[in-house]
PDB file of C-alpha atoms in Angstrom:
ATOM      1  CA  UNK P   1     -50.162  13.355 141.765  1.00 46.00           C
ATOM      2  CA  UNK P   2     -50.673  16.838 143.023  1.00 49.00           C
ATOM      3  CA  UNK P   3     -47.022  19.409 143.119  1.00 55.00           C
ATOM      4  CA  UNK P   4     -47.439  19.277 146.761  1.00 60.00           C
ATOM      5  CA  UNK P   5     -47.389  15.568 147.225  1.00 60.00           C
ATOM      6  CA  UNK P   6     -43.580  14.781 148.815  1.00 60.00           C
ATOM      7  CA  UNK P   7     -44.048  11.291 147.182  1.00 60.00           C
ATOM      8  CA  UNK P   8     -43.882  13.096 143.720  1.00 59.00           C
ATOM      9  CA  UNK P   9     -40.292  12.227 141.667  1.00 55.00           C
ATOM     10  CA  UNK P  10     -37.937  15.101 141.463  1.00 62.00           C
ATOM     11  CA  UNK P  11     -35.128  14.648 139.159  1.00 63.00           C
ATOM     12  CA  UNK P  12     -32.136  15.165 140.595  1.00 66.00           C
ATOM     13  CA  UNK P  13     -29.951  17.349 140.094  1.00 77.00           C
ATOM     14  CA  UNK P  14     -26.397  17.201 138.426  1.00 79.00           C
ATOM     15  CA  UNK P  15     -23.072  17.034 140.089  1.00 81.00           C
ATOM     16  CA  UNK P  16     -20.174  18.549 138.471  1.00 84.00           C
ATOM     17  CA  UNK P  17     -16.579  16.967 139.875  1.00 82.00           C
ATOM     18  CA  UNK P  18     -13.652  18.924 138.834  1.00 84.00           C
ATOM     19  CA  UNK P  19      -9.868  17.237 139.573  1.00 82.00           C
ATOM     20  CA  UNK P  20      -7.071  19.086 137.586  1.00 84.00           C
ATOM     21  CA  UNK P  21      -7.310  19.450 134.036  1.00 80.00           C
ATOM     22  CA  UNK P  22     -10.772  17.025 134.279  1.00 78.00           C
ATOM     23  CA  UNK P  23     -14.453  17.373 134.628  1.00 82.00           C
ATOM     24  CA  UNK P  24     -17.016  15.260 134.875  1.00 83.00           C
ATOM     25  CA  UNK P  25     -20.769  15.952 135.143  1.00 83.00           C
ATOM     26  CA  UNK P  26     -22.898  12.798 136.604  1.00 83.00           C
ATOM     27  CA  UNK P  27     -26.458  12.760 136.002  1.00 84.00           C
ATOM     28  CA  UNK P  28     -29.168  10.477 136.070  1.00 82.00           C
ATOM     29  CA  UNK P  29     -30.204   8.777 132.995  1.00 82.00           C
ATOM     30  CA  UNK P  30     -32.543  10.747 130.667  1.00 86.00           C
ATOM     31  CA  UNK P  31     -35.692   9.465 128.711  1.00 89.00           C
ATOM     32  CA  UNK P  32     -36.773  10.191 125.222  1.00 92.00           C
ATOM     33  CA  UNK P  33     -39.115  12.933 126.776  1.00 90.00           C
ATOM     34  CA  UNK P  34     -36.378  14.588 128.587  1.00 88.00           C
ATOM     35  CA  UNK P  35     -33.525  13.891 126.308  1.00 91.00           C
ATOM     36  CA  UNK P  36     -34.076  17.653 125.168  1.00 92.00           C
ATOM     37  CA  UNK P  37     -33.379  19.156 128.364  1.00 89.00           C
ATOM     38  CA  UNK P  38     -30.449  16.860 129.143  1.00 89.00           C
ATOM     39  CA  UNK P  39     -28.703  18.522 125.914  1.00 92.00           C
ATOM     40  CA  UNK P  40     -29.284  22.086 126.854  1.00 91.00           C
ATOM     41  CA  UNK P  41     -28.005  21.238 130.911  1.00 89.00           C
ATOM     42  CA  UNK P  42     -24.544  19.071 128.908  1.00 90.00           C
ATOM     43  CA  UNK P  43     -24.613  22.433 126.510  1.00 91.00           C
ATOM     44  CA  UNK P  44     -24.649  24.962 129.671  1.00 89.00           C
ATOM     45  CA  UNK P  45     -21.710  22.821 131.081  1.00 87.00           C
ATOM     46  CA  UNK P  46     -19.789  22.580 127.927  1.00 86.00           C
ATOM     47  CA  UNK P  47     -20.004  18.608 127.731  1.00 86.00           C
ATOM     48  CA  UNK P  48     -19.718  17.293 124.225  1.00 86.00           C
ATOM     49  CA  UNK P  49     -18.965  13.616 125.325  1.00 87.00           C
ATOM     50  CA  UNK P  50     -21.535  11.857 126.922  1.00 87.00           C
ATOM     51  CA  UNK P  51     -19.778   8.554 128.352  1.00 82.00           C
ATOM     52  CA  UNK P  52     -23.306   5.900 128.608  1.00 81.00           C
ATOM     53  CA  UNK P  53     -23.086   2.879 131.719  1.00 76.00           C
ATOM     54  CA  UNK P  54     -26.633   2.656 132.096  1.00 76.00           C
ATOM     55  CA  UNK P  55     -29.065   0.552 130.636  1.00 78.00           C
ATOM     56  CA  UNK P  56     -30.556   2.383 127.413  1.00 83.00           C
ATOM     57  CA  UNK P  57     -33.361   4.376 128.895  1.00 85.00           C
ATOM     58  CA  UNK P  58     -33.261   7.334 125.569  1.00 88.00           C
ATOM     59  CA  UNK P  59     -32.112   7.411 122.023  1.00 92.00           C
ATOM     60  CA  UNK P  60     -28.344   8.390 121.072  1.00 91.00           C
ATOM     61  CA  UNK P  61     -30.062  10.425 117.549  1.00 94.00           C
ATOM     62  CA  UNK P  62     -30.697  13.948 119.236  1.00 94.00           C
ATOM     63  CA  UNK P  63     -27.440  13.994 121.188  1.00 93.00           C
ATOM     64  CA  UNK P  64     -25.390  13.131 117.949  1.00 94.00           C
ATOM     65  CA  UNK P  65     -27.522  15.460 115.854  1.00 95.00           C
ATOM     66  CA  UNK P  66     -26.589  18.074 118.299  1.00 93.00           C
ATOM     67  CA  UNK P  67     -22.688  17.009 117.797  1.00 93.00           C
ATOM     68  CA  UNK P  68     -22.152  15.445 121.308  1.00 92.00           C
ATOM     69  CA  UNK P  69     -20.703  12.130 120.924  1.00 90.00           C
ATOM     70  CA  UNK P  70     -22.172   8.974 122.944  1.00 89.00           C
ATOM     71  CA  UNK P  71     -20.081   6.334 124.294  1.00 84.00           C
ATOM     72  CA  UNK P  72     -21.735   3.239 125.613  1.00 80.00           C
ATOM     73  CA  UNK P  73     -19.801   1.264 127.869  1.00 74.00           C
ATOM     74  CA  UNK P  74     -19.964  -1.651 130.578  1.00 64.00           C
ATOM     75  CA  UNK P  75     -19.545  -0.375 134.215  1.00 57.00           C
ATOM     76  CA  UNK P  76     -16.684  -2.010 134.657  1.00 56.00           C
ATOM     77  CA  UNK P  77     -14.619   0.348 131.950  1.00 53.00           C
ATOM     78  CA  UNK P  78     -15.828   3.578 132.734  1.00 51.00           C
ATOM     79  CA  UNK P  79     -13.522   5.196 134.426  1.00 52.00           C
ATOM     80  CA  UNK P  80     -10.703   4.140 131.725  1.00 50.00           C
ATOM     81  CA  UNK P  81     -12.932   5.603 129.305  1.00 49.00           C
ATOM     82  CA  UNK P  82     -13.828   8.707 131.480  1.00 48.00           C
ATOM     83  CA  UNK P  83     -10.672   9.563 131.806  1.00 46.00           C
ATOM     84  CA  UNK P  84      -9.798   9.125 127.833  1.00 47.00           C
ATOM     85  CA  UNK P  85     -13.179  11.217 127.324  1.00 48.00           C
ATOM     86  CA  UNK P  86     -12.953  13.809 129.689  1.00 47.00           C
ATOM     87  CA  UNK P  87     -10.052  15.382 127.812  1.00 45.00           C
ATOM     88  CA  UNK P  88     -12.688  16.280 124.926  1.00 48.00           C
ATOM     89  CA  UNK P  89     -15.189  17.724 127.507  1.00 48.00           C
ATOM     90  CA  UNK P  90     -14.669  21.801 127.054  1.00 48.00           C
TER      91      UNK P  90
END
């Protein structure tokens, strides 16, 4: 596919919710090709949890190498765990 073509993918981008003392940064789910550029965007925000709900889509290794810790969870406990995890954010 050409740039110009509107059909073409564009990741989207990341939204950062802040309430009190917590933030949370929601992003789509990286691949093992773009794993790299997810660390440097978690690195810019000062993330060093990621909390996983997805279906594995990437490797944990290069986050874990780079000292940010990966919690995989079930949907249905995430925002218990978010709000345990958030605390270690930045």
């Amino acid at each position: 596919m050409s740039a110009s073509n509107p059909l073409r993918y564009k990741r989207p981008e990341h939204s950062e919710i802040r309430h009190k003392n917590m933030k949370f940064l929601i992003t789509d789910r990286p691949t093992d090709t773009t794993v790299e550029r997810y660390i440097e965007d978690l690195n810019k925000y000062g993330a060093n949890v990621v909390v996983r709900v997805c279906d594995p889509s990437y490797s944990t290794d290069k986050l874990e190498q780079k000292g940010i810790k990966v919690v995989v969870c079930h949907s249905h406990s995430f925002f218990f765990l978010s709000i345990y995890y958030v605390l270690d954010f930045g």
